[in-house]
PDB file of C-alpha atoms in Angstrom:
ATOM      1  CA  UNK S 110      -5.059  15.150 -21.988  1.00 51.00           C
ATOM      2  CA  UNK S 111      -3.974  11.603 -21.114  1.00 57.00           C
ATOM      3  CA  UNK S 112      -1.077  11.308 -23.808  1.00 65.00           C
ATOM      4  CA  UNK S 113       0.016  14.883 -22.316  1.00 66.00           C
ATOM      5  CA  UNK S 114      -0.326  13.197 -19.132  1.00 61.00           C
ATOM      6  CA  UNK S 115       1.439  10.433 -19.590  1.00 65.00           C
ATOM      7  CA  UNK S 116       4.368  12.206 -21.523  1.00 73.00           C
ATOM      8  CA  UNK S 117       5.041  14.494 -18.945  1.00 74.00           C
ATOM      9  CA  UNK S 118       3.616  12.491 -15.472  1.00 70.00           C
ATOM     10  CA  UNK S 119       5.570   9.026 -16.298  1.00 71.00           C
ATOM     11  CA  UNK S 120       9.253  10.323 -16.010  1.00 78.00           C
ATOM     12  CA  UNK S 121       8.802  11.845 -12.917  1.00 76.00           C
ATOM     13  CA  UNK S 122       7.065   9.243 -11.113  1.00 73.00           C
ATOM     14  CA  UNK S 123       9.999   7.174 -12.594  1.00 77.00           C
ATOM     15  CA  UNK S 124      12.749   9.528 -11.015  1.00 80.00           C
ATOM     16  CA  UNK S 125      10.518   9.466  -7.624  1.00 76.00           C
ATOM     17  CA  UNK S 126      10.775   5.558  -7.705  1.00 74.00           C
ATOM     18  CA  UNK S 127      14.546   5.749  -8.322  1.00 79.00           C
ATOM     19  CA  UNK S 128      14.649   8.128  -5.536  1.00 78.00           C
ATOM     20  CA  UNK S 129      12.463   6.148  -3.225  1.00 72.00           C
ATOM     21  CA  UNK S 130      15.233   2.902  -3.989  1.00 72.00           C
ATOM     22  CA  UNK S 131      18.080   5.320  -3.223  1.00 78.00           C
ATOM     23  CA  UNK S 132      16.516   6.294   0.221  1.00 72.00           C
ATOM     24  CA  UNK S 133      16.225   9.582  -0.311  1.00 70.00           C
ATOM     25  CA  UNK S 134      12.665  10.463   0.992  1.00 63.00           C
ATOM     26  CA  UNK S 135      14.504   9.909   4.470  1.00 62.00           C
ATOM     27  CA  UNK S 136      15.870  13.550   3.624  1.00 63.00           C
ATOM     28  CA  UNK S 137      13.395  14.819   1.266  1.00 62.00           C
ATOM     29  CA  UNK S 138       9.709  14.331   1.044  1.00 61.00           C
ATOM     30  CA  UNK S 139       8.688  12.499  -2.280  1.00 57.00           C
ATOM     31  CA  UNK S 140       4.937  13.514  -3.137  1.00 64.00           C
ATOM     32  CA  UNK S 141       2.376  10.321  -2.219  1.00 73.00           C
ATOM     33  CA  UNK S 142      -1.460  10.066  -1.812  1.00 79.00           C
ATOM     34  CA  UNK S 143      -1.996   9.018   1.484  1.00 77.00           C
ATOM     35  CA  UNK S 144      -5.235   8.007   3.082  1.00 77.00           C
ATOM     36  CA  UNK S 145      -5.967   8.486   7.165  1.00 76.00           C
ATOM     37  CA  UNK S 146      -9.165   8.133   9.195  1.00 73.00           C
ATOM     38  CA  UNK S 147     -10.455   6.275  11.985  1.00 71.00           C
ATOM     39  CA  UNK S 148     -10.460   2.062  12.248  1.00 68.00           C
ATOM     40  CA  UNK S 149     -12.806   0.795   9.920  1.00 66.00           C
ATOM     41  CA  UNK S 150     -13.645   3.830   8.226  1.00 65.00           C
ATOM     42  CA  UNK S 151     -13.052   2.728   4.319  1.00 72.00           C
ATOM     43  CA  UNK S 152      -9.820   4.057   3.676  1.00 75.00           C
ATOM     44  CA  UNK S 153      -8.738   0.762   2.055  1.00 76.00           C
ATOM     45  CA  UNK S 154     -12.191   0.460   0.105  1.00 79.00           C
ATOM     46  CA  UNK S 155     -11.409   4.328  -0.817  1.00 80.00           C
ATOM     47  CA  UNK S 156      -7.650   2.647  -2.126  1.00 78.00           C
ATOM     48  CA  UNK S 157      -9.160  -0.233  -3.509  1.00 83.00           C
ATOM     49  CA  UNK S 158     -11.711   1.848  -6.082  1.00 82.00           C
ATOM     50  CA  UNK S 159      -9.100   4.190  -6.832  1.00 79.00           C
ATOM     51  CA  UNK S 160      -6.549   1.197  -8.021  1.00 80.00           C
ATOM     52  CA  UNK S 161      -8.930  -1.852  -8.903  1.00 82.00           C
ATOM     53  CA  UNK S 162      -6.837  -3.706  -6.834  1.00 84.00           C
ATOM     54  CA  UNK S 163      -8.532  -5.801  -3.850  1.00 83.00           C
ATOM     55  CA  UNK S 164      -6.731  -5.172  -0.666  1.00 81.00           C
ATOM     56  CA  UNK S 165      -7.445  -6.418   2.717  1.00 76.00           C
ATOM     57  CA  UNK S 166     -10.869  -5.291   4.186  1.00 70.00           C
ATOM     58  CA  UNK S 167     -13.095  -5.906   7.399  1.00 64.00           C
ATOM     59  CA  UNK S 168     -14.003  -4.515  10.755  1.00 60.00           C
ATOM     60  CA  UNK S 169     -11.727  -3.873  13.277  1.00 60.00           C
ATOM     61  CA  UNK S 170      -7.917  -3.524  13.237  1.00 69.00           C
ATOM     62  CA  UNK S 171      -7.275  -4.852   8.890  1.00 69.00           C
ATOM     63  CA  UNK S 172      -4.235  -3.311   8.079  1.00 74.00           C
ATOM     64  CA  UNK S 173      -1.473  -3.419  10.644  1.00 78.00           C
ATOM     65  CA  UNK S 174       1.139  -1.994   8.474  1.00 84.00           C
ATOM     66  CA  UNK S 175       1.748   0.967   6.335  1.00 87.00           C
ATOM     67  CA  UNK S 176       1.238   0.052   3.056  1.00 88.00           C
ATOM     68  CA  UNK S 177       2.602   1.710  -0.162  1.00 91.00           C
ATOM     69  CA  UNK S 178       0.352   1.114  -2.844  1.00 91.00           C
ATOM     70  CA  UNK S 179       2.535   2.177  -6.487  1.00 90.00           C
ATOM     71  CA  UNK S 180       0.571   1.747  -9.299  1.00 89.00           C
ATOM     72  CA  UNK S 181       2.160   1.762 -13.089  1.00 87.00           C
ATOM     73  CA  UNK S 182       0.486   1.672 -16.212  1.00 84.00           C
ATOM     74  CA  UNK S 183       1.761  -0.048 -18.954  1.00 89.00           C
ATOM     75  CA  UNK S 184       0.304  -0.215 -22.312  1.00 89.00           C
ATOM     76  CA  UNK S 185      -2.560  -1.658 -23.502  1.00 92.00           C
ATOM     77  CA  UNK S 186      -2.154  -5.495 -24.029  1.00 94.00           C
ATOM     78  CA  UNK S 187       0.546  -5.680 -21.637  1.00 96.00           C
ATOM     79  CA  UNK S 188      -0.289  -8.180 -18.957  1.00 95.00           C
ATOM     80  CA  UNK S 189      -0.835  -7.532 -14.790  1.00 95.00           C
ATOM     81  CA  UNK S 190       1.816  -7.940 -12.538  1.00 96.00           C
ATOM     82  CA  UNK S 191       2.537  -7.124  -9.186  1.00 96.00           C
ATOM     83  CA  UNK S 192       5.050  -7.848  -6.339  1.00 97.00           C
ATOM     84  CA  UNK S 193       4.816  -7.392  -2.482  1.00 96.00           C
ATOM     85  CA  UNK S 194       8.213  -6.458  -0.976  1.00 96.00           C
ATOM     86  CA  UNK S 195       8.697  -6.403   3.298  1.00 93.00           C
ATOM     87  CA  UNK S 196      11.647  -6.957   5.389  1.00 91.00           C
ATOM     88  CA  UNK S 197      13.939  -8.348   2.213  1.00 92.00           C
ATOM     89  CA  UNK S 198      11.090 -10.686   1.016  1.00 94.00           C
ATOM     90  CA  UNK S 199      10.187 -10.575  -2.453  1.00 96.00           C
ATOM     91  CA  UNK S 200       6.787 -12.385  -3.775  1.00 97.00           C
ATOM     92  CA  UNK S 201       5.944 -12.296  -7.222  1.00 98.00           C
ATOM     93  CA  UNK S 202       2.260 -11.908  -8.568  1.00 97.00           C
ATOM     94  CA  UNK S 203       0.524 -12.939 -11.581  1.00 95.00           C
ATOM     95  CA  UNK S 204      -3.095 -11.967 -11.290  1.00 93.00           C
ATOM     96  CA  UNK S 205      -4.906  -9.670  -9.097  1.00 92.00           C
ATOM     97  CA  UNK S 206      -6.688 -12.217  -7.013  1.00 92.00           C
ATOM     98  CA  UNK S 207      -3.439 -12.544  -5.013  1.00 94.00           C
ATOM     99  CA  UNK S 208      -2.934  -9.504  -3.485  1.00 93.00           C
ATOM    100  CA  UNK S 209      -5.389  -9.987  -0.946  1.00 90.00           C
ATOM    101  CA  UNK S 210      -4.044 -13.074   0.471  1.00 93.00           C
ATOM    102  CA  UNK S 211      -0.028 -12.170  -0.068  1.00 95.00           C
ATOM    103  CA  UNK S 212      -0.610  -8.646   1.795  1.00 91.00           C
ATOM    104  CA  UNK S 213      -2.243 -10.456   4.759  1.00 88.00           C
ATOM    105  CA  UNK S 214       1.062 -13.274   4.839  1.00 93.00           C
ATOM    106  CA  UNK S 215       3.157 -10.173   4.567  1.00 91.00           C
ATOM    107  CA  UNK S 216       1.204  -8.367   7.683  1.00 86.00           C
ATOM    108  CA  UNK S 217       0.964 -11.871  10.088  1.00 86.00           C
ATOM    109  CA  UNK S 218       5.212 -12.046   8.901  1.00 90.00           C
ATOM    110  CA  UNK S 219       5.606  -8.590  10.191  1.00 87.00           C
ATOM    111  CA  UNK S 220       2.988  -7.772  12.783  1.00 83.00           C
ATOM    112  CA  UNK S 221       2.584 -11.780  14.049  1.00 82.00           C
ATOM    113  CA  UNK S 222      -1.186 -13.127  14.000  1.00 78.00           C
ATOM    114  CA  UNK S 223      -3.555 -10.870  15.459  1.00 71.00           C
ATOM    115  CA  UNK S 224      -4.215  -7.098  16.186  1.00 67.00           C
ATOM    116  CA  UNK S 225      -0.658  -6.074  16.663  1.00 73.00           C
ATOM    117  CA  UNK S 226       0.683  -3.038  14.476  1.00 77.00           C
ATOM    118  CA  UNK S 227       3.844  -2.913  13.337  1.00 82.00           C
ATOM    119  CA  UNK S 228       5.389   0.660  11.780  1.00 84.00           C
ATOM    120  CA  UNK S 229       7.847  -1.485   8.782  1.00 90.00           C
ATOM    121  CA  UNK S 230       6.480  -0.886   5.325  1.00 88.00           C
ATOM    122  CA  UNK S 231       4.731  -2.999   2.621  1.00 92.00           C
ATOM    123  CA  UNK S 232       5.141  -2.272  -0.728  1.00 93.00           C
ATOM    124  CA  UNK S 233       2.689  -3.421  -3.017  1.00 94.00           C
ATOM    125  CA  UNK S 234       3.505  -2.325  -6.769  1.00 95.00           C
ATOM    126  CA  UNK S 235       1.145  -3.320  -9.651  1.00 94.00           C
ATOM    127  CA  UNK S 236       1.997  -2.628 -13.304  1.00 94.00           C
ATOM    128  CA  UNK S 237      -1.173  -2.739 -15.769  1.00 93.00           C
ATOM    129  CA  UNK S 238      -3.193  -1.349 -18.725  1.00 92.00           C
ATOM    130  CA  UNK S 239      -5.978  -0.534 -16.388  1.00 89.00           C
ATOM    131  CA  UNK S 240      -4.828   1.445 -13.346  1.00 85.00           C
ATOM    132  CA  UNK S 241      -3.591   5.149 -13.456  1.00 80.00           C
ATOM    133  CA  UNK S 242       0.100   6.081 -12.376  1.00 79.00           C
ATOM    134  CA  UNK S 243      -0.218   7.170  -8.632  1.00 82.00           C
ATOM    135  CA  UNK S 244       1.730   5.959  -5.243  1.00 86.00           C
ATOM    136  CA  UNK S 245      -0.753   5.799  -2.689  1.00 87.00           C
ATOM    137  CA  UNK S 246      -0.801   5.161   1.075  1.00 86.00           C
ATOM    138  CA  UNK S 247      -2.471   3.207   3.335  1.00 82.00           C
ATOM    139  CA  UNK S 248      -2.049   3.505   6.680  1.00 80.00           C
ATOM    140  CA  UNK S 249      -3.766   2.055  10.058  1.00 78.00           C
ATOM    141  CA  UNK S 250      -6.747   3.757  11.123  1.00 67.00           C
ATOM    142  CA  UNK S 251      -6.478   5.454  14.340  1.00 57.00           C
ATOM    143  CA  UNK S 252      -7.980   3.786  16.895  1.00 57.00           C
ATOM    144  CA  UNK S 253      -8.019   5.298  20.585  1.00 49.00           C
ATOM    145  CA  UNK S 254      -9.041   2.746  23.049  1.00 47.00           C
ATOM    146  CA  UNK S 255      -7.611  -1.396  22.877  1.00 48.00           C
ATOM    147  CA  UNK S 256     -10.342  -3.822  22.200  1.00 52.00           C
ATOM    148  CA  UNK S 257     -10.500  -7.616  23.151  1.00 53.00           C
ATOM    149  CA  UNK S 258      -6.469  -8.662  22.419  1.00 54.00           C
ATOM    150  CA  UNK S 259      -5.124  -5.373  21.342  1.00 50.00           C
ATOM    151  CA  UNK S 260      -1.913  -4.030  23.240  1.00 53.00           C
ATOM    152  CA  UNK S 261      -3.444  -1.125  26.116  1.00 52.00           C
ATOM    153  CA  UNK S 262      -0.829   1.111  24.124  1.00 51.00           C
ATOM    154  CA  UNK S 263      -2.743   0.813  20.959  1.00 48.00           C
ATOM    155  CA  UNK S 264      -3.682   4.770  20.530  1.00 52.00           C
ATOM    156  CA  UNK S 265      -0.118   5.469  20.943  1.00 53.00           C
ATOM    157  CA  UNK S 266       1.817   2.862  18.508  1.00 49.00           C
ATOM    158  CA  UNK S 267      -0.645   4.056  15.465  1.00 47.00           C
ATOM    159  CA  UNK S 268       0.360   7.692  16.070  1.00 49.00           C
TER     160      UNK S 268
END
């Protein structure tokens, strides 16, 4: 079932990413796994056991941008890699353990320090033996009233 899965799953998630480069899903919509709920709720813990890969977590407002989560597999032996792309910046990765840490520079680059929310998109793509092929999305979790130093329009700029 996985060969089969693989042999027939891989080159269309490979056209989808060619499409996605081309800036197509602006007129068509590409299929993605995307995860919504309220603040706080564990939709990046939900990501995070579905792709092994440690992103951002904590109460309150964590992530402040979409984030498109596009996980490869490559074959066994083949070592992890990853890059985070945002606003024409390209950082390179070389072990799991900094994700974390380059998706939080990427959101404070966007969204500036603090609670803010911005709607520009993070991509995070990680290529390994050990995660399945999927694109998945997280997004910020809906929050209806501002707390401490969020902006009183909080509600309205996650919608």
């Amino acid at each position: 079932l996985c060969s089969q899965y693989e042999e027939k799953v891989r080159p269309c998630l490979d056209l989808i990413d060619s499409l996605r480069a081309l800036g197509v899903e602006q007129d068509l919509a590409l299929p993605a796994i995307a995860v919504i709920g309220d603040q706080s709720s564990g939709k990046s813990s939900v990501l995070e056991a579905l792709s092994g890969v440690a992103l951002p977590r904590g109460s309150g407002i964590v992530t402040r941008c979409p984030l498109v989560l596009k996980l490869r597999k490559l074959e066994p032996g083949e070592e992890w890699r990853g890059k985070v792309i945002y606003d024409e910046i390209e950082v390179e990765l070389f072990d799991p353990s900094q994700v974390e840490e380059a998706i939080n520079k990427a959101q404070n680059f966007i969204a500036g320090a603090g609670l803010g929310i911005r709607d520009k998109l993070i991509s995070l793509d990680v290529s390994s033996p050990n995660v399945p092929d999927l694109t998945l999305i997280d997004l910020p979790g809906i929050t209806r009233v501002a707390v401490g130093n969020q902006h009183a329009d909080i509600g309205r700029q996650i919608k």
